[in-house]
């Protein structure tokens, strides 16, 4: 099985992004996967930065059986032994995604449908068959409606699932494959998502401070 891990960032990566890139490069090597970092408008220069992650669907990656896209604030937890490539599912859809989905169904009528999955944009894992199935429906989605803060890449992936009549595809373990850094139970995470908040309803701080704190706790490699 050929594997590829992608990360994308627009602009000059900061320290968090640079360290995430090193961390995920090491994980890809451990998994026997190729790694590519993409920057700038690689999908469509008319669309916002998060929308550029939709490049994962591009035919240029069709030589790979499975392609993963990870945000540049994602890190593997020290001691995590499971392989993302061995998991069934495309993305994470935990309680927060379910709340967002229903909130957006009410606020953004026509852009989401209750029947189909709404995945986090922090991690996607798609087989070649899934990528081909989704991209054939790209012309049916008005991408501009989702750009610039209007659901963006998460909303587009949801609509592609809708047009493909694809249900399920949720990675196991609730949030294990994209555990928000402020949530209790982070010791059980597989992949950690560095967030500004330091508690579910609490104050915020720079992401680099959270990253360094998790390094000090031995949960993320230096």
PDB file of C-alpha atoms in Angstrom:
ATOM      1  CA  UNK A   1       0.000   0.000   0.000  1.00  0.00           C
ATOM      2  CA  UNK A   2       1.413   3.385  -0.985  1.00  0.00           C
ATOM      3  CA  UNK A   3       0.827   6.178   1.484  1.00  0.00           C
ATOM      4  CA  UNK A   4       1.201   9.945   1.474  1.00  0.00           C
ATOM      5  CA  UNK A   5       0.916  12.534   4.244  1.00  0.00           C
ATOM      6  CA  UNK A   6       0.228  16.146   3.272  1.00  0.00           C
ATOM      7  CA  UNK A   7       0.295  19.375   5.251  1.00  0.00           C
ATOM      8  CA  UNK A   8      -0.639  22.783   3.905  1.00  0.00           C
ATOM      9  CA  UNK A   9      -0.003  26.308   5.130  1.00  0.00           C
ATOM     10  CA  UNK A  10      -0.400  29.733   3.552  1.00  0.00           C
ATOM     11  CA  UNK A  11       2.167  32.326   4.529  1.00  0.00           C
ATOM     12  CA  UNK A  12       5.358  32.008   6.533  1.00  0.00           C
ATOM     13  CA  UNK A  13       5.110  29.130   9.035  1.00  0.00           C
ATOM     14  CA  UNK A  14       5.654  30.127  12.653  1.00  0.00           C
ATOM     15  CA  UNK A  15       7.304  28.048  15.345  1.00  0.00           C
ATOM     16  CA  UNK A  16       4.210  25.918  16.012  1.00  0.00           C
ATOM     17  CA  UNK A  17       3.840  25.159  12.314  1.00  0.00           C
ATOM     18  CA  UNK A  18       7.536  24.383  11.843  1.00  0.00           C
ATOM     19  CA  UNK A  19       7.515  22.006  14.778  1.00  0.00           C
ATOM     20  CA  UNK A  20       4.317  20.348  13.571  1.00  0.00           C
ATOM     21  CA  UNK A  21       5.904  19.810  10.166  1.00  0.00           C
ATOM     22  CA  UNK A  22       8.943  18.123  11.753  1.00  0.00           C
ATOM     23  CA  UNK A  23       6.715  16.026  14.005  1.00  0.00           C
ATOM     24  CA  UNK A  24       4.461  14.842  11.179  1.00  0.00           C
ATOM     25  CA  UNK A  25       7.406  14.234   8.848  1.00  0.00           C
ATOM     26  CA  UNK A  26       8.794  11.862  11.478  1.00  0.00           C
ATOM     27  CA  UNK A  27       5.413  10.163  11.824  1.00  0.00           C
ATOM     28  CA  UNK A  28       5.117   9.721   8.059  1.00  0.00           C
ATOM     29  CA  UNK A  29       8.564   8.125   7.948  1.00  0.00           C
ATOM     30  CA  UNK A  30       7.577   5.779  10.778  1.00  0.00           C
ATOM     31  CA  UNK A  31       4.480   4.781   8.787  1.00  0.00           C
ATOM     32  CA  UNK A  32       6.440   4.193   5.604  1.00  0.00           C
ATOM     33  CA  UNK A  33       4.610   7.094   3.962  1.00  0.00           C
ATOM     34  CA  UNK A  34       5.842   9.816   1.667  1.00  0.00           C
ATOM     35  CA  UNK A  35       5.492  13.372   2.987  1.00  0.00           C
ATOM     36  CA  UNK A  36       4.851  16.657   1.202  1.00  0.00           C
ATOM     37  CA  UNK A  37       4.435  20.153   2.579  1.00  0.00           C
ATOM     38  CA  UNK A  38       2.337  22.419   0.362  1.00  0.00           C
ATOM     39  CA  UNK A  39       2.139  26.176   0.638  1.00  0.00           C
ATOM     40  CA  UNK A  40       0.071  28.911  -0.900  1.00  0.00           C
ATOM     41  CA  UNK A  41      -2.830  28.662  -3.341  1.00  0.00           C
ATOM     42  CA  UNK A  42      -2.308  25.083  -4.478  1.00  0.00           C
ATOM     43  CA  UNK A  43      -6.007  24.335  -5.096  1.00  0.00           C
ATOM     44  CA  UNK A  44      -7.650  27.586  -6.257  1.00  0.00           C
ATOM     45  CA  UNK A  45      -6.196  31.072  -5.786  1.00  0.00           C
ATOM     46  CA  UNK A  46      -9.698  32.563  -5.603  1.00  0.00           C
ATOM     47  CA  UNK A  47     -10.423  30.703  -2.381  1.00  0.00           C
ATOM     48  CA  UNK A  48      -9.361  31.071   1.248  1.00  0.00           C
ATOM     49  CA  UNK A  49      -6.346  29.371   2.833  1.00  0.00           C
ATOM     50  CA  UNK A  50      -8.288  26.505   4.492  1.00  0.00           C
ATOM     51  CA  UNK A  51      -9.941  25.702   1.151  1.00  0.00           C
ATOM     52  CA  UNK A  52      -6.530  24.916  -0.332  1.00  0.00           C
ATOM     53  CA  UNK A  53      -6.527  21.633   1.622  1.00  0.00           C
ATOM     54  CA  UNK A  54      -9.033  20.328  -0.910  1.00  0.00           C
ATOM     55  CA  UNK A  55      -5.975  19.662  -3.077  1.00  0.00           C
ATOM     56  CA  UNK A  56      -6.030  16.250  -1.400  1.00  0.00           C
ATOM     57  CA  UNK A  57      -8.606  15.271  -4.052  1.00  0.00           C
ATOM     58  CA  UNK A  58      -6.366  16.191  -6.984  1.00  0.00           C
ATOM     59  CA  UNK A  59      -5.428  13.499  -9.535  1.00  0.00           C
ATOM     60  CA  UNK A  60      -1.735  14.291  -9.017  1.00  0.00           C
ATOM     61  CA  UNK A  61      -1.891  12.042  -5.953  1.00  0.00           C
ATOM     62  CA  UNK A  62      -3.562   9.095  -7.671  1.00  0.00           C
ATOM     63  CA  UNK A  63      -0.381   7.025  -7.431  1.00  0.00           C
ATOM     64  CA  UNK A  64      -1.048   6.743  -3.696  1.00  0.00           C
ATOM     65  CA  UNK A  65      -3.536   4.281  -2.247  1.00  0.00           C
ATOM     66  CA  UNK A  66      -4.211   6.458   0.813  1.00  0.00           C
ATOM     67  CA  UNK A  67      -3.590  10.161   1.341  1.00  0.00           C
ATOM     68  CA  UNK A  68      -3.755  11.960   4.696  1.00  0.00           C
ATOM     69  CA  UNK A  69      -4.045  15.725   5.148  1.00  0.00           C
ATOM     70  CA  UNK A  70      -3.143  17.162   8.553  1.00  0.00           C
ATOM     71  CA  UNK A  71      -3.267  20.733   9.813  1.00  0.00           C
ATOM     72  CA  UNK A  72       0.022  22.361  10.758  1.00  0.00           C
ATOM     73  CA  UNK A  73      -0.904  22.503  14.432  1.00  0.00           C
ATOM     74  CA  UNK A  74      -1.295  18.729  14.745  1.00  0.00           C
ATOM     75  CA  UNK A  75       1.150  16.519  16.674  1.00  0.00           C
ATOM     76  CA  UNK A  76       1.460  12.853  17.512  1.00  0.00           C
ATOM     77  CA  UNK A  77       1.228  11.969  21.181  1.00  0.00           C
ATOM     78  CA  UNK A  78       4.370  10.435  22.650  1.00  0.00           C
ATOM     79  CA  UNK A  79       3.811   6.703  23.047  1.00  0.00           C
ATOM     80  CA  UNK A  80       1.014   6.509  20.488  1.00  0.00           C
ATOM     81  CA  UNK A  81       1.423   3.169  18.715  1.00  0.00           C
ATOM     82  CA  UNK A  82      -1.688   2.987  16.498  1.00  0.00           C
ATOM     83  CA  UNK A  83      -1.498   3.786  12.810  1.00  0.00           C
ATOM     84  CA  UNK A  84      -3.889   6.332  11.372  1.00  0.00           C
ATOM     85  CA  UNK A  85      -3.677   4.398   8.122  1.00  0.00           C
ATOM     86  CA  UNK A  86      -5.135   1.322   9.816  1.00  0.00           C
ATOM     87  CA  UNK A  87      -8.251   3.144  11.049  1.00  0.00           C
ATOM     88  CA  UNK A  88     -11.614   2.945   9.324  1.00  0.00           C
ATOM     89  CA  UNK A  89     -12.967   6.358   8.443  1.00  0.00           C
ATOM     90  CA  UNK A  90     -12.161   9.640   6.754  1.00  0.00           C
ATOM     91  CA  UNK A  91     -12.232  12.178   9.563  1.00  0.00           C
ATOM     92  CA  UNK A  92     -13.150  13.103  13.111  1.00  0.00           C
ATOM     93  CA  UNK A  93     -16.748  13.981  13.927  1.00  0.00           C
ATOM     94  CA  UNK A  94     -17.077  14.284  17.672  1.00  0.00           C
ATOM     95  CA  UNK A  95     -19.509  16.172  19.859  1.00  0.00           C
ATOM     96  CA  UNK A  96     -18.199  19.596  18.822  1.00  0.00           C
ATOM     97  CA  UNK A  97     -18.597  18.788  15.114  1.00  0.00           C
ATOM     98  CA  UNK A  98     -22.123  17.535  15.725  1.00  0.00           C
ATOM     99  CA  UNK A  99     -23.017  20.760  17.544  1.00  0.00           C
ATOM    100  CA  UNK A 100     -21.517  22.842  14.741  1.00  0.00           C
ATOM    101  CA  UNK A 101     -23.358  20.828  12.130  1.00  0.00           C
ATOM    102  CA  UNK A 102     -26.761  21.461  13.669  1.00  0.00           C
ATOM    103  CA  UNK A 103     -25.964  25.103  14.364  1.00  0.00           C
ATOM    104  CA  UNK A 104     -24.932  25.637  10.746  1.00  0.00           C
ATOM    105  CA  UNK A 105     -27.975  23.772   9.446  1.00  0.00           C
ATOM    106  CA  UNK A 106     -30.069  26.431  11.169  1.00  0.00           C
ATOM    107  CA  UNK A 107     -27.861  29.416  10.280  1.00  0.00           C
ATOM    108  CA  UNK A 108     -26.664  28.451   6.808  1.00  0.00           C
ATOM    109  CA  UNK A 109     -29.689  26.926   5.183  1.00  0.00           C
ATOM    110  CA  UNK A 110     -28.883  24.817   2.148  1.00  0.00           C
ATOM    111  CA  UNK A 111     -25.166  24.520   2.877  1.00  0.00           C
ATOM    112  CA  UNK A 112     -25.412  21.457   5.141  1.00  0.00           C
ATOM    113  CA  UNK A 113     -27.645  18.405   5.324  1.00  0.00           C
ATOM    114  CA  UNK A 114     -28.452  16.499   8.511  1.00  0.00           C
ATOM    115  CA  UNK A 115     -28.047  13.076   6.898  1.00  0.00           C
ATOM    116  CA  UNK A 116     -24.345  13.306   5.991  1.00  0.00           C
ATOM    117  CA  UNK A 117     -21.144  13.512   8.047  1.00  0.00           C
ATOM    118  CA  UNK A 118     -19.525  16.773   9.074  1.00  0.00           C
ATOM    119  CA  UNK A 119     -15.830  16.127   9.690  1.00  0.00           C
ATOM    120  CA  UNK A 120     -13.254  18.330  11.342  1.00  0.00           C
ATOM    121  CA  UNK A 121     -10.830  19.846   8.849  1.00  0.00           C
ATOM    122  CA  UNK A 122      -7.791  19.047  10.997  1.00  0.00           C
ATOM    123  CA  UNK A 123      -7.385  15.483   9.729  1.00  0.00           C
ATOM    124  CA  UNK A 124      -8.611  13.684   6.633  1.00  0.00           C
ATOM    125  CA  UNK A 125      -7.668  10.206   5.432  1.00  0.00           C
ATOM    126  CA  UNK A 126      -8.983   9.200   2.032  1.00  0.00           C
ATOM    127  CA  UNK A 127      -8.431   6.121  -0.063  1.00  0.00           C
ATOM    128  CA  UNK A 128      -8.001   6.464  -3.809  1.00  0.00           C
ATOM    129  CA  UNK A 129     -11.546   5.234  -4.378  1.00  0.00           C
ATOM    130  CA  UNK A 130     -12.911   7.818  -1.915  1.00  0.00           C
ATOM    131  CA  UNK A 131     -10.926  10.637  -3.515  1.00  0.00           C
ATOM    132  CA  UNK A 132     -12.172   9.744  -6.986  1.00  0.00           C
ATOM    133  CA  UNK A 133     -15.725   9.429  -5.718  1.00  0.00           C
ATOM    134  CA  UNK A 134     -15.633  12.843  -4.050  1.00  0.00           C
ATOM    135  CA  UNK A 135     -13.845  14.814  -6.739  1.00  0.00           C
ATOM    136  CA  UNK A 136     -16.288  13.866  -9.448  1.00  0.00           C
ATOM    137  CA  UNK A 137     -18.843  15.908  -7.501  1.00  0.00           C
ATOM    138  CA  UNK A 138     -16.675  19.046  -7.087  1.00  0.00           C
ATOM    139  CA  UNK A 139     -18.388  20.809 -10.037  1.00  0.00           C
ATOM    140  CA  UNK A 140     -21.702  20.491  -8.194  1.00  0.00           C
ATOM    141  CA  UNK A 141     -20.486  22.540  -5.211  1.00  0.00           C
ATOM    142  CA  UNK A 142     -20.391  26.347  -5.347  1.00  0.00           C
ATOM    143  CA  UNK A 143     -17.002  26.645  -3.637  1.00  0.00           C
ATOM    144  CA  UNK A 144     -17.228  30.424  -3.273  1.00  0.00           C
ATOM    145  CA  UNK A 145     -20.188  29.991  -0.914  1.00  0.00           C
ATOM    146  CA  UNK A 146     -17.956  28.112   1.506  1.00  0.00           C
ATOM    147  CA  UNK A 147     -14.846  30.282   1.307  1.00  0.00           C
ATOM    148  CA  UNK A 148     -13.865  33.198   3.551  1.00  0.00           C
ATOM    149  CA  UNK A 149     -15.241  31.910   6.819  1.00  0.00           C
ATOM    150  CA  UNK A 150     -18.414  30.290   5.464  1.00  0.00           C
ATOM    151  CA  UNK A 151     -17.758  26.708   6.611  1.00  0.00           C
ATOM    152  CA  UNK A 152     -14.799  26.490   4.221  1.00  0.00           C
ATOM    153  CA  UNK A 153     -13.092  23.123   3.614  1.00  0.00           C
ATOM    154  CA  UNK A 154     -15.212  21.337   6.228  1.00  0.00           C
ATOM    155  CA  UNK A 155     -18.411  22.447   4.540  1.00  0.00           C
ATOM    156  CA  UNK A 156     -17.195  21.435   1.097  1.00  0.00           C
ATOM    157  CA  UNK A 157     -16.182  17.952   2.251  1.00  0.00           C
ATOM    158  CA  UNK A 158     -19.618  17.604   3.818  1.00  0.00           C
ATOM    159  CA  UNK A 159     -21.328  18.588   0.578  1.00  0.00           C
ATOM    160  CA  UNK A 160     -19.152  16.210  -1.426  1.00  0.00           C
ATOM    161  CA  UNK A 161     -20.244  13.412   0.902  1.00  0.00           C
ATOM    162  CA  UNK A 162     -23.835  14.492   0.351  1.00  0.00           C
ATOM    163  CA  UNK A 163     -23.562  14.463  -3.439  1.00  0.00           C
ATOM    164  CA  UNK A 164     -21.741  11.119  -3.307  1.00  0.00           C
ATOM    165  CA  UNK A 165     -24.412   9.773  -0.927  1.00  0.00           C
ATOM    166  CA  UNK A 166     -21.579   8.846   1.414  1.00  0.00           C
ATOM    167  CA  UNK A 167     -22.532   8.207   5.024  1.00  0.00           C
ATOM    168  CA  UNK A 168     -20.315   7.237   7.926  1.00  0.00           C
ATOM    169  CA  UNK A 169     -16.576   7.599   7.477  1.00  0.00           C
ATOM    170  CA  UNK A 170     -16.027   8.700  11.077  1.00  0.00           C
ATOM    171  CA  UNK A 171     -12.700   7.794  12.660  1.00  0.00           C
ATOM    172  CA  UNK A 172     -13.060   5.751  15.870  1.00  0.00           C
ATOM    173  CA  UNK A 173     -12.552   7.029  19.381  1.00  0.00           C
ATOM    174  CA  UNK A 174     -14.586  10.245  19.231  1.00  0.00           C
ATOM    175  CA  UNK A 175     -11.792  12.883  19.273  1.00  0.00           C
ATOM    176  CA  UNK A 176      -8.745  10.578  19.587  1.00  0.00           C
ATOM    177  CA  UNK A 177      -7.383  11.488  16.143  1.00  0.00           C
ATOM    178  CA  UNK A 178      -7.735  15.234  16.692  1.00  0.00           C
ATOM    179  CA  UNK A 179      -7.778  15.809  20.441  1.00  0.00           C
ATOM    180  CA  UNK A 180      -8.142  19.490  21.263  1.00  0.00           C
ATOM    181  CA  UNK A 181      -5.276  20.468  23.527  1.00  0.00           C
ATOM    182  CA  UNK A 182      -7.600  22.037  26.104  1.00  0.00           C
ATOM    183  CA  UNK A 183      -9.817  18.980  26.604  1.00  0.00           C
ATOM    184  CA  UNK A 184      -9.379  16.692  29.624  1.00  0.00           C
ATOM    185  CA  UNK A 185      -8.138  13.185  28.918  1.00  0.00           C
ATOM    186  CA  UNK A 186      -5.447  14.235  26.473  1.00  0.00           C
ATOM    187  CA  UNK A 187      -3.299  11.350  27.713  1.00  0.00           C
ATOM    188  CA  UNK A 188      -5.565   9.080  25.616  1.00  0.00           C
ATOM    189  CA  UNK A 189      -5.087  11.093  22.403  1.00  0.00           C
ATOM    190  CA  UNK A 190      -3.559   9.663  19.265  1.00  0.00           C
ATOM    191  CA  UNK A 191      -3.091  13.033  17.543  1.00  0.00           C
ATOM    192  CA  UNK A 192      -3.151  16.306  19.469  1.00  0.00           C
ATOM    193  CA  UNK A 193      -4.600  19.481  17.959  1.00  0.00           C
ATOM    194  CA  UNK A 194      -3.021  22.600  19.485  1.00  0.00           C
ATOM    195  CA  UNK A 195      -5.732  25.172  20.169  1.00  0.00           C
ATOM    196  CA  UNK A 196      -5.678  28.712  21.643  1.00  0.00           C
ATOM    197  CA  UNK A 197      -8.054  27.898  24.523  1.00  0.00           C
ATOM    198  CA  UNK A 198      -6.634  26.393  27.709  1.00  0.00           C
ATOM    199  CA  UNK A 199      -9.986  25.075  28.988  1.00  0.00           C
ATOM    200  CA  UNK A 200     -13.294  24.222  27.277  1.00  0.00           C
ATOM    201  CA  UNK A 201     -14.796  27.545  28.375  1.00  0.00           C
ATOM    202  CA  UNK A 202     -11.644  29.184  29.522  1.00  0.00           C
ATOM    203  CA  UNK A 203      -9.233  31.920  28.450  1.00  0.00           C
ATOM    204  CA  UNK A 204      -6.826  31.750  25.532  1.00  0.00           C
ATOM    205  CA  UNK A 205      -3.090  31.946  25.207  1.00  0.00           C
ATOM    206  CA  UNK A 206      -0.602  31.716  22.317  1.00  0.00           C
ATOM    207  CA  UNK A 207      -0.494  28.232  20.824  1.00  0.00           C
ATOM    208  CA  UNK A 208       3.269  28.042  21.343  1.00  0.00           C
ATOM    209  CA  UNK A 209       2.766  28.237  25.115  1.00  0.00           C
ATOM    210  CA  UNK A 210       0.344  25.309  24.999  1.00  0.00           C
ATOM    211  CA  UNK A 211       2.731  23.327  22.797  1.00  0.00           C
ATOM    212  CA  UNK A 212       5.641  23.927  25.175  1.00  0.00           C
ATOM    213  CA  UNK A 213       3.496  22.953  28.173  1.00  0.00           C
ATOM    214  CA  UNK A 214       2.595  19.636  26.512  1.00  0.00           C
ATOM    215  CA  UNK A 215       6.259  19.036  25.691  1.00  0.00           C
ATOM    216  CA  UNK A 216       7.085  19.642  29.359  1.00  0.00           C
ATOM    217  CA  UNK A 217       4.427  17.067  30.326  1.00  0.00           C
ATOM    218  CA  UNK A 218       6.031  14.533  28.008  1.00  0.00           C
ATOM    219  CA  UNK A 219       2.968  14.281  25.754  1.00  0.00           C
ATOM    220  CA  UNK A 220       4.604  15.770  22.652  1.00  0.00           C
ATOM    221  CA  UNK A 221       8.196  15.209  21.589  1.00  0.00           C
ATOM    222  CA  UNK A 222      10.477  18.274  21.764  1.00  0.00           C
TER     223      UNK A 222
END
